[in-house]
XYZ file of C-alpha atoms in Angstrom:
599
model
C 0.000 0.000 0.000
C 1.306 3.463 -0.907
C 2.110 5.890 1.880
C -0.710 8.346 2.658
C -0.375 11.715 0.885
C -2.099 13.534 3.739
C -1.350 13.706 7.450
C -2.878 14.429 10.835
C -0.689 16.320 13.291
C -1.489 15.558 16.927
C -0.019 17.765 19.658
C -0.310 16.925 23.375
C 2.290 17.821 26.037
C 1.241 14.810 28.158
C 3.184 11.803 26.732
C 0.931 9.111 28.211
C -2.267 10.775 27.034
C -0.645 11.503 23.662
C 0.081 7.794 23.233
C -3.528 6.912 24.070
C -4.889 9.522 21.683
C -2.516 8.275 18.988
C -4.036 4.807 19.330
C -7.528 6.230 18.765
C -6.436 8.278 15.731
C -4.543 5.348 14.222
C -7.532 3.044 14.710
C -9.870 5.399 12.842
C -7.670 7.183 10.325
C -4.501 5.113 9.958
C -5.475 3.716 6.555
C -5.836 7.155 4.975
C -3.710 9.592 6.952
C -0.161 9.547 8.263
C -0.028 10.484 11.968
C 2.626 12.896 13.254
C 2.980 13.228 17.041
C 4.513 16.071 18.990
C 4.458 17.353 22.541
C 5.679 20.860 21.701
C 3.463 23.508 20.116
C 6.466 25.017 18.329
C 7.025 21.723 16.548
C 3.656 21.856 14.791
C 4.768 24.426 12.208
C 8.086 22.652 11.675
C 6.239 19.342 11.187
C 4.002 20.908 8.546
C 7.012 22.312 6.700
C 8.745 18.919 6.740
C 5.594 17.171 5.553
C 5.206 19.654 2.702
C 8.794 19.059 1.582
C 7.954 15.340 1.368
C 4.837 16.053 -0.723
C 2.452 15.308 2.168
C -0.236 17.847 3.008
C -1.626 18.390 6.508
C -5.333 17.618 6.678
C -5.926 18.180 10.394
C -4.155 19.718 13.364
C -5.543 18.355 16.628
C -4.052 19.897 19.736
C -4.655 19.345 23.453
C -4.425 22.039 26.107
C -5.119 21.570 29.808
C -5.736 25.269 30.400
C -8.781 27.373 29.633
C -7.468 28.695 26.313
C -6.955 26.823 23.025
C -3.356 25.872 22.181
C -1.276 28.466 20.371
C -0.552 25.820 17.727
C -4.143 26.283 16.547
C -4.221 30.065 16.571
C -0.720 30.820 15.293
C -0.561 32.802 12.062
C 2.021 32.578 9.346
C 2.137 28.815 9.286
C 3.028 27.399 5.877
C 0.263 26.626 3.424
C 0.296 23.145 1.961
C 1.025 22.338 -1.674
C -2.713 22.097 -2.208
C -3.083 25.729 -1.170
C -5.620 24.651 1.466
C -5.242 25.260 5.170
C -5.855 22.195 7.372
C -8.789 21.697 9.687
C -7.980 22.682 13.283
C -9.558 21.108 16.373
C -9.003 21.853 20.053
C -9.122 18.652 22.092
C -10.136 19.665 25.599
C -10.157 17.316 28.600
C -13.439 17.455 30.537
C -14.080 20.767 32.226
C -11.475 22.671 30.184
C -12.830 25.637 28.270
C -16.430 24.703 28.952
C -18.752 22.440 30.931
C -19.485 19.855 28.256
C -19.421 16.179 29.084
C -16.954 13.818 27.462
C -17.602 13.465 23.765
C -19.526 16.729 23.440
C -18.668 19.304 20.807
C -18.609 23.082 20.971
C -16.601 26.118 19.908
C -13.989 28.275 21.581
C -14.274 32.062 21.668
C -11.997 32.095 18.628
C -14.462 29.912 16.718
C -12.274 26.818 16.864
C -14.092 23.470 17.085
C -13.623 22.104 20.607
C -14.112 18.412 21.380
C -14.089 17.297 24.988
C -13.016 13.911 26.309
C -12.087 12.430 29.655
C -8.362 12.679 30.242
C -8.225 9.086 31.435
C -10.191 7.745 28.475
C -9.435 9.338 25.091
C -11.754 6.738 23.537
C -14.508 9.200 24.520
C -13.350 11.340 21.607
C -16.163 12.459 19.302
C -15.103 10.699 16.094
C -18.134 11.852 14.021
C -17.232 15.461 14.803
C -13.642 14.836 13.700
C -14.974 13.211 10.528
C -17.014 16.345 9.882
C -13.977 18.610 10.206
C -11.984 16.398 7.840
C -14.864 16.495 5.372
C -14.936 20.284 5.510
C -11.207 20.332 4.751
C -11.674 17.836 1.911
C -14.430 19.937 0.316
C -12.055 22.940 0.292
C -9.443 21.020 -1.689
C -9.035 21.590 -5.431
C -10.799 18.934 -7.479
C -7.527 17.291 -8.531
C -6.456 16.983 -4.889
C -9.841 15.563 -3.899
C -9.371 12.749 -6.402
C -6.075 11.776 -4.789
C -7.729 11.202 -1.402
C -10.040 8.166 -1.261
C -12.966 9.809 0.525
C -16.446 8.364 0.134
C -19.488 10.634 -0.315
C -23.161 10.179 0.489
C -25.858 12.479 -0.874
C -29.320 12.131 0.594
C -31.941 13.478 2.956
C -30.548 12.957 6.450
C -33.859 11.744 7.872
C -34.897 9.281 5.214
C -34.932 5.488 5.651
C -32.569 4.873 2.727
C -30.080 7.425 4.000
C -30.132 6.012 7.511
C -29.547 2.468 6.276
C -26.559 3.499 4.151
C -25.136 5.750 6.883
C -25.466 3.015 9.494
C -23.798 0.395 7.304
C -20.843 2.521 6.227
C -20.272 4.009 9.677
C -20.502 0.559 11.271
C -18.003 -0.745 8.715
C -15.482 1.973 9.612
C -15.767 3.875 6.308
C -14.888 7.581 6.406
C -17.378 9.538 4.303
C -18.603 13.048 3.644
C -22.317 13.773 3.938
C -24.082 15.995 1.392
C -27.637 16.957 2.310
C -30.354 16.577 -0.318
C -34.054 17.426 -0.367
C -34.838 14.194 -2.183
C -36.213 11.741 0.403
C -36.447 8.838 -2.036
C -32.960 8.803 -3.525
C -29.542 8.219 -1.981
C -26.423 8.596 -4.120
C -23.164 7.129 -2.870
C -19.718 7.616 -4.383
C -17.150 5.020 -3.249
C -13.573 6.331 -2.938
C -12.190 7.572 -6.289
C -15.449 6.757 -8.103
C -16.774 9.211 -10.691
C -20.267 7.709 -10.978
C -22.560 7.254 -7.968
C -24.399 4.177 -6.790
C -28.093 5.059 -6.705
C -30.177 3.467 -3.921
C -27.769 0.512 -3.678
C -28.490 -2.546 -1.560
C -26.206 -3.186 1.406
C -24.724 -6.159 -0.451
C -23.879 -3.882 -3.399
C -22.332 -1.347 -1.028
C -20.244 -4.035 0.662
C -18.831 -5.140 -2.698
C -18.287 -1.602 -3.982
C -16.351 -0.632 -0.851
C -14.276 -3.841 -1.013
C -15.535 -5.057 2.349
C -16.258 -8.611 1.130
C -13.669 -11.408 1.123
C -13.961 -14.418 -1.164
C -12.821 -17.781 0.229
C -10.373 -19.829 -1.813
C -12.680 -22.860 -1.724
C -16.402 -23.574 -1.341
C -15.849 -26.440 1.131
C -14.619 -24.921 4.361
C -13.935 -26.298 7.801
C -16.348 -23.906 9.511
C -19.059 -21.492 8.418
C -20.056 -19.046 11.153
C -23.446 -17.434 10.549
C -23.420 -14.144 12.441
C -20.651 -11.599 13.020
C -21.565 -10.367 16.501
C -19.328 -10.875 19.557
C -20.049 -14.632 19.673
C -19.478 -15.196 15.957
C -16.331 -13.063 15.793
C -14.949 -14.802 18.882
C -15.533 -18.197 17.263
C -13.862 -16.919 14.092
C -10.780 -15.707 15.963
C -10.316 -19.033 17.758
C -10.999 -21.002 14.565
C -8.412 -19.000 12.666
C -5.727 -19.278 15.320
C -6.183 -23.072 15.370
C -5.706 -23.332 11.616
C -9.319 -23.936 10.614
C -10.546 -22.460 7.326
C -13.479 -20.324 8.453
C -16.017 -18.049 6.770
C -18.213 -15.550 8.636
C -21.527 -14.496 7.082
C -23.028 -11.354 8.609
C -26.214 -9.660 7.416
C -25.053 -6.233 8.605
C -21.810 -4.876 10.122
C -19.069 -6.180 12.451
C -20.326 -6.646 15.986
C -23.972 -6.961 15.001
C -26.208 -5.122 17.443
C -23.409 -4.898 20.015
C -21.371 -2.956 17.452
C -23.692 0.034 17.818
C -23.169 0.234 21.594
C -21.417 3.433 22.622
C -19.778 1.939 25.700
C -19.323 -1.523 27.194
C -18.066 -0.734 30.678
C -17.937 -4.249 32.132
C -15.945 -6.108 29.492
C -12.927 -8.031 30.768
C -9.599 -6.283 30.220
C -10.972 -2.796 29.457
C -11.096 -0.971 32.819
C -12.023 2.311 31.112
C -14.684 0.687 28.934
C -14.726 0.082 25.192
C -17.197 0.945 22.447
C -18.969 -1.895 20.699
C -17.594 -0.711 17.354
C -14.012 -0.624 18.651
C -14.302 -4.120 20.132
C -15.843 -5.524 16.939
C -13.302 -3.867 14.672
C -10.398 -5.222 16.740
C -11.924 -8.714 16.682
C -12.468 -8.627 12.912
C -8.901 -7.432 12.307
C -7.646 -10.250 14.531
C -9.754 -12.879 12.746
C -8.645 -11.738 9.290
C -5.036 -11.827 10.444
C -5.440 -15.586 10.844
C -7.074 -16.205 7.498
C -10.774 -15.916 8.357
C -12.961 -14.862 5.411
C -15.489 -12.089 6.106
C -18.685 -11.357 4.152
C -20.863 -8.516 5.542
C -24.348 -7.762 4.171
C -24.515 -11.392 3.032
C -27.335 -13.050 4.999
C -27.695 -16.823 4.993
C -31.043 -17.944 3.554
C -31.140 -21.713 4.031
C -29.368 -24.541 5.869
C -29.182 -28.090 4.525
C -27.874 -30.445 7.226
C -25.299 -32.995 6.129
C -24.545 -36.506 7.350
C -21.569 -38.391 8.779
C -20.212 -38.594 5.208
C -21.602 -35.385 3.699
C -20.908 -31.767 4.785
C -23.554 -29.252 5.782
C -24.528 -26.603 3.223
C -25.307 -22.952 3.922
C -27.120 -21.112 1.150
C -27.018 -17.433 0.223
C -28.689 -15.630 -2.638
C -26.971 -17.012 -5.707
C -24.354 -19.177 -4.012
C -23.724 -21.791 -1.337
C -20.895 -22.969 0.910
C -20.206 -26.439 2.291
C -18.641 -26.928 5.697
C -17.760 -29.685 8.111
C -19.301 -27.610 10.892
C -21.774 -24.731 11.019
C -21.902 -22.346 13.972
C -25.201 -20.510 14.412
C -24.424 -17.113 15.936
C -27.062 -14.954 14.258
C -28.287 -13.349 17.464
C -31.618 -11.554 17.552
C -33.877 -9.749 15.122
C -35.041 -6.470 16.638
C -38.595 -6.382 17.937
C -40.595 -3.518 16.445
C -43.508 -1.343 17.363
C -46.782 -2.163 15.661
C -47.161 -0.590 12.180
C -49.949 1.682 13.376
C -47.694 2.905 16.203
C -44.683 3.498 13.927
C -47.013 5.472 11.657
C -44.623 5.245 8.675
C -41.985 7.302 10.486
C -39.180 4.720 10.477
C -36.070 6.532 9.246
C -37.777 9.902 9.710
C -37.333 10.095 13.457
C -38.078 6.498 14.506
C -35.109 4.121 14.575
C -34.459 0.567 15.711
C -30.867 0.924 16.731
C -29.070 3.906 18.177
C -26.396 4.845 15.649
C -23.673 6.473 17.759
C -22.401 8.569 14.857
C -25.837 10.216 14.586
C -25.827 11.381 18.205
C -24.230 14.795 17.445
C -27.154 15.509 15.096
C -29.534 15.447 18.077
C -27.882 18.491 19.661
C -30.537 20.748 21.180
C -33.321 18.208 20.507
C -35.587 16.049 22.618
C -34.801 12.320 22.394
C -36.829 9.335 23.622
C -35.476 5.813 24.027
C -37.752 2.808 24.527
C -36.263 -0.126 26.411
C -35.111 -1.286 29.812
C -31.981 -3.304 28.984
C -28.314 -2.391 28.840
C -28.464 -1.287 25.201
C -31.131 1.290 26.059
C -29.182 2.496 29.108
C -25.951 2.872 27.147
C -27.780 4.760 24.390
C -29.425 7.098 26.915
C -26.050 8.020 28.407
C -24.454 8.533 24.998
C -27.223 10.682 23.512
C -27.446 12.736 26.703
C -24.026 14.144 25.790
C -25.605 15.950 22.841
C -29.398 16.153 23.104
C -31.130 18.778 25.186
C -32.877 15.995 27.094
C -33.353 12.212 26.920
C -36.466 10.403 28.170
C -36.087 6.686 28.843
C -39.429 4.876 28.471
C -39.604 1.516 30.263
C -42.544 -0.867 30.290
C -41.506 -2.465 33.599
C -41.948 -1.087 37.100
C -38.265 -0.839 37.987
C -35.312 0.236 35.864
C -33.079 -2.166 37.793
C -35.039 -5.246 36.709
C -33.020 -5.760 33.496
C -30.348 -3.052 33.449
C -26.908 -3.401 35.050
C -26.406 -1.383 38.222
C -23.442 0.591 36.862
C -25.669 2.001 34.107
C -28.583 2.758 36.426
C -26.296 4.593 38.829
C -24.922 6.789 36.032
C -28.404 7.513 34.671
C -29.772 8.442 38.088
C -26.809 10.779 38.588
C -28.014 12.937 35.657
C -31.628 13.873 36.458
C -31.337 17.151 34.561
C -30.343 15.315 31.359
C -32.184 11.967 31.585
C -35.721 11.266 32.780
C -36.820 7.694 33.451
C -40.515 6.949 32.928
C -41.510 3.457 34.110
C -44.695 1.519 33.291
C -44.847 3.494 30.041
C -45.509 2.479 26.444
C -45.685 4.348 23.139
C -49.115 4.188 21.529
C -48.585 6.463 18.503
C -45.833 8.384 16.716
C -47.034 11.710 15.331
C -45.396 13.645 12.454
C -44.977 17.343 11.787
C -45.899 19.008 8.493
C -42.600 17.784 6.960
C -43.432 14.160 7.675
C -40.854 13.874 10.476
C -41.382 12.753 14.062
C -42.640 15.557 16.298
C -44.541 13.966 19.186
C -45.408 10.691 20.901
C -48.670 9.530 22.330
C -47.867 7.474 25.430
C -49.553 5.691 28.305
C -48.035 5.770 31.770
C -49.679 3.440 34.275
C -52.721 3.437 32.016
C -53.016 7.236 31.795
C -52.642 8.802 28.325
C -50.143 11.581 27.724
C -47.971 13.248 25.103
C -44.241 13.740 24.762
C -42.624 16.141 22.296
C -39.570 14.471 20.750
C -37.716 14.643 17.435
C -35.889 11.330 17.794
C -37.180 7.951 19.002
C -34.900 4.938 19.424
C -36.670 1.629 20.044
C -34.378 -0.881 21.791
C -36.755 -3.494 23.145
C -34.778 -6.651 22.529
C -35.700 -9.098 19.858
C -36.522 -12.585 18.753
C -33.944 -15.276 17.918
C -32.910 -15.137 14.267
C -33.945 -18.700 13.398
C -36.445 -18.276 10.551
C -33.848 -18.875 7.830
C -32.941 -22.368 9.081
C -35.849 -23.559 11.257
C -37.612 -25.308 8.363
C -34.622 -27.550 7.718
C -34.183 -28.602 11.342
C -37.751 -28.544 12.661
C -37.835 -32.342 12.803
C -34.957 -32.261 15.268
C -37.118 -30.381 17.817
C -34.275 -28.251 19.119
C -36.029 -24.867 19.199
C -37.117 -23.859 22.692
C -40.849 -23.416 23.138
C -40.109 -20.817 25.823
C -38.404 -18.133 23.753
C -37.500 -19.697 20.405
C -33.776 -19.986 21.125
C -31.782 -23.043 20.053
C -31.426 -25.928 22.497
C -27.944 -27.361 22.925
C -26.108 -29.863 25.094
C -27.988 -31.074 28.141
C -31.001 -28.911 27.225
C -31.812 -31.094 24.226
C -35.042 -33.098 24.634
C -34.412 -36.466 26.242
C -30.701 -35.832 26.761
C -30.733 -36.526 30.504
C -32.689 -39.731 30.011
C -30.336 -40.806 27.214
C -27.257 -40.272 29.373
C -28.884 -42.141 32.253
C -29.411 -45.092 29.908
C -25.778 -44.894 28.746
C -24.581 -44.973 32.368
C -26.866 -47.924 33.171
C -25.629 -49.982 30.216
C -21.995 -49.072 30.922
C -22.318 -50.259 34.494
C -23.825 -53.521 33.322
C -21.068 -53.961 30.731
C -18.333 -53.191 33.246
C -19.780 -55.599 35.784
C -19.837 -58.405 33.180
C -16.150 -57.701 32.568
C -15.482 -58.214 36.259
C -14.738 -54.574 37.041
C -15.398 -53.322 40.550
C -14.768 -50.279 42.729
C -12.568 -47.545 41.201
C -12.033 -49.457 37.960
C -15.786 -49.731 37.360
C -16.329 -46.071 38.183
C -13.687 -44.944 35.665
C -15.106 -47.255 32.998
C -18.594 -45.802 33.429
C -17.312 -42.205 33.474
C -15.398 -42.693 30.232
C -18.463 -44.130 28.503
C -20.618 -41.259 29.741
C -18.047 -38.634 28.693
C -17.941 -39.960 25.116
C -21.743 -39.986 24.924
C -22.259 -36.513 26.381
C -23.216 -33.742 23.915
C -20.961 -30.706 23.961
C -22.525 -27.683 25.622
C -22.859 -25.835 22.296
C -23.903 -28.669 19.950
C -27.473 -28.756 18.698
C -29.559 -31.838 17.964
C -27.724 -32.186 14.629
C -24.076 -33.322 14.901
C -21.705 -30.692 13.540
C -24.155 -27.801 13.963
C -23.599 -25.559 16.977
C -25.382 -22.553 18.495
C -23.849 -19.770 20.581
C -24.525 -16.239 21.814
C -28.039 -14.824 22.070
C -29.251 -17.645 19.826
C -28.357 -20.321 22.386
C -30.900 -21.309 25.021
C -29.933 -20.229 28.532
C -27.019 -18.024 27.514
C -26.838 -14.692 29.417
C -27.477 -11.638 27.238
C -24.051 -10.135 27.829
C -21.125 -9.503 25.483
C -18.685 -11.307 27.775
C -20.828 -14.443 27.805
C -21.079 -14.395 24.003
C -17.313 -14.095 23.606
C -16.810 -16.982 26.023
C -19.200 -19.152 24.028
C -17.250 -18.345 20.870
C -14.089 -19.809 22.363
C -15.940 -22.775 23.898
C -17.509 -23.866 20.620
C -14.134 -24.168 18.866
C -12.685 -26.102 21.793
C -15.623 -28.515 21.661
C -15.468 -28.809 17.872
C -12.196 -30.753 17.907
C -13.864 -33.825 19.338
C -16.223 -33.845 16.336
C -13.323 -33.306 13.919
C -11.555 -36.350 15.370
C -14.660 -38.473 14.731
C -15.281 -37.144 11.189
C -11.942 -36.024 9.708
C -13.166 -36.469 6.115
C -15.624 -33.605 6.602
C -12.666 -31.266 7.163
C -10.511 -31.869 4.063
C -8.164 -28.898 4.531
C -7.507 -29.493 8.231
C -5.406 -32.182 9.861
C -5.435 -32.768 13.598
C -1.981 -32.534 15.202
C -0.455 -35.693 16.600
C -1.844 -35.421 20.099
C -4.652 -36.779 22.139
C -8.106 -36.276 20.673
C -9.836 -33.185 21.996
C -9.388 -29.467 22.196
C -5.896 -28.163 21.422
C -4.097 -26.345 24.185
């Protein structure tokens, strides 16, 4: 890959914080911009001169100051103009409480008119990336046309509050694509220019977008060791462990990395991240890790059918227009969002009513009233994130107590902000009402049976979902492994008749051992070994070689950490099946060691 022709200069006198900020900038912009670090304001001008001599223009100067005034590096005059003749964007990065009272992530302006983005000094991940994207887009639009063509920046033209625009924005933002937004009055048409493209894609499907932006990998063969259906935390975890163990794996995801968890603004209780981590950041790291070990990734490619195999024949997963065979299939498709009734939505989906809280859209709610429906962690995390920007957030919960389903750490933080977040329990939305532009303006609600109204411009509905089983349930219905309780997939000891089957295995083993003359400890070990070989793995379904993990698996806690754990467990358990059916895994050979999970 050629070296970037444009650079970001980051100035922070604190070396530890500078290193943390550099990690954030590299994660988001490293593919397109070189990053130059300095701790001295005087070095900023010298860095720009040196970059210019190398033919590299400065796109953005981001500088941190702990005092109440913006850094001189941002206000200095006489700095050299780049070869493009365009001055860079300039952003003041202000730790919380510096130069204003905004919370972490919030955006504002200094008295000099400089964009000011606040973040917590201990957690630069709070940085408002969408606001930085906007400043880079403003710089890009000022470039001469020839210079614009040399920078691979994507463009979207559409009406911000239209369903098509939201879908495209959500997919590209969730896939880590940097793009410029161009507002249009046309609500029906979205035009998207991939990097360096001269002709736009008009109302493209997500699959077409994924191909156009080169987000789709093609496997080298159509018979793989493992096909993972679902790219959320569970599926990506399984992919990482499959790849590191040398298995040829393909991940099919109908949306973006991380699935629904990828839209979460902060996961505060995930192991190893004491300062929290965004769902997008976690998913992007996991996908990078999986690809490093040869895992093939296909976003916006939903599976449509599953044909179970046999002891001699692989399973087949079907997509529109193609199919893949695999020795094992891991079902990790998670949930399909539950929706309000059509008469409640009132045709306002995409025009103020949304079914996941896109973190990059939060700055657009500045000064507005926002409502969030839901009582789980996703709703709590969204309420805290949007409260950084919106004038006020109202959390609408059907239950009587916010602590029934939401983690205590989230409830405590919500209750600490009564001026920004109101919690309304025993409340449901009965109607969404538009303004004269056809955009959401008000909600009809019922609280403890009493009707009321709530003026809001944005409504995010995060009320959980139903297991995503429709695409395969017809093929496996005869196996009776879908739970009648909530439609999740039964595995391991939860399979019908599994306990009785194991009891029969133990009984017969004891009889067999006794006939062989075994007694005491020898008989006990004989019976245990027989039972161990007969026991289903905790993630295997009623069909050998098909596994279920994450939110799709019966009894699994609805937490990211649990999903990641299941992803590692399923690969560990898979090796026993590989040992029994090596011909179903033609590209993989077990090492010369005892049958079972590798160390």
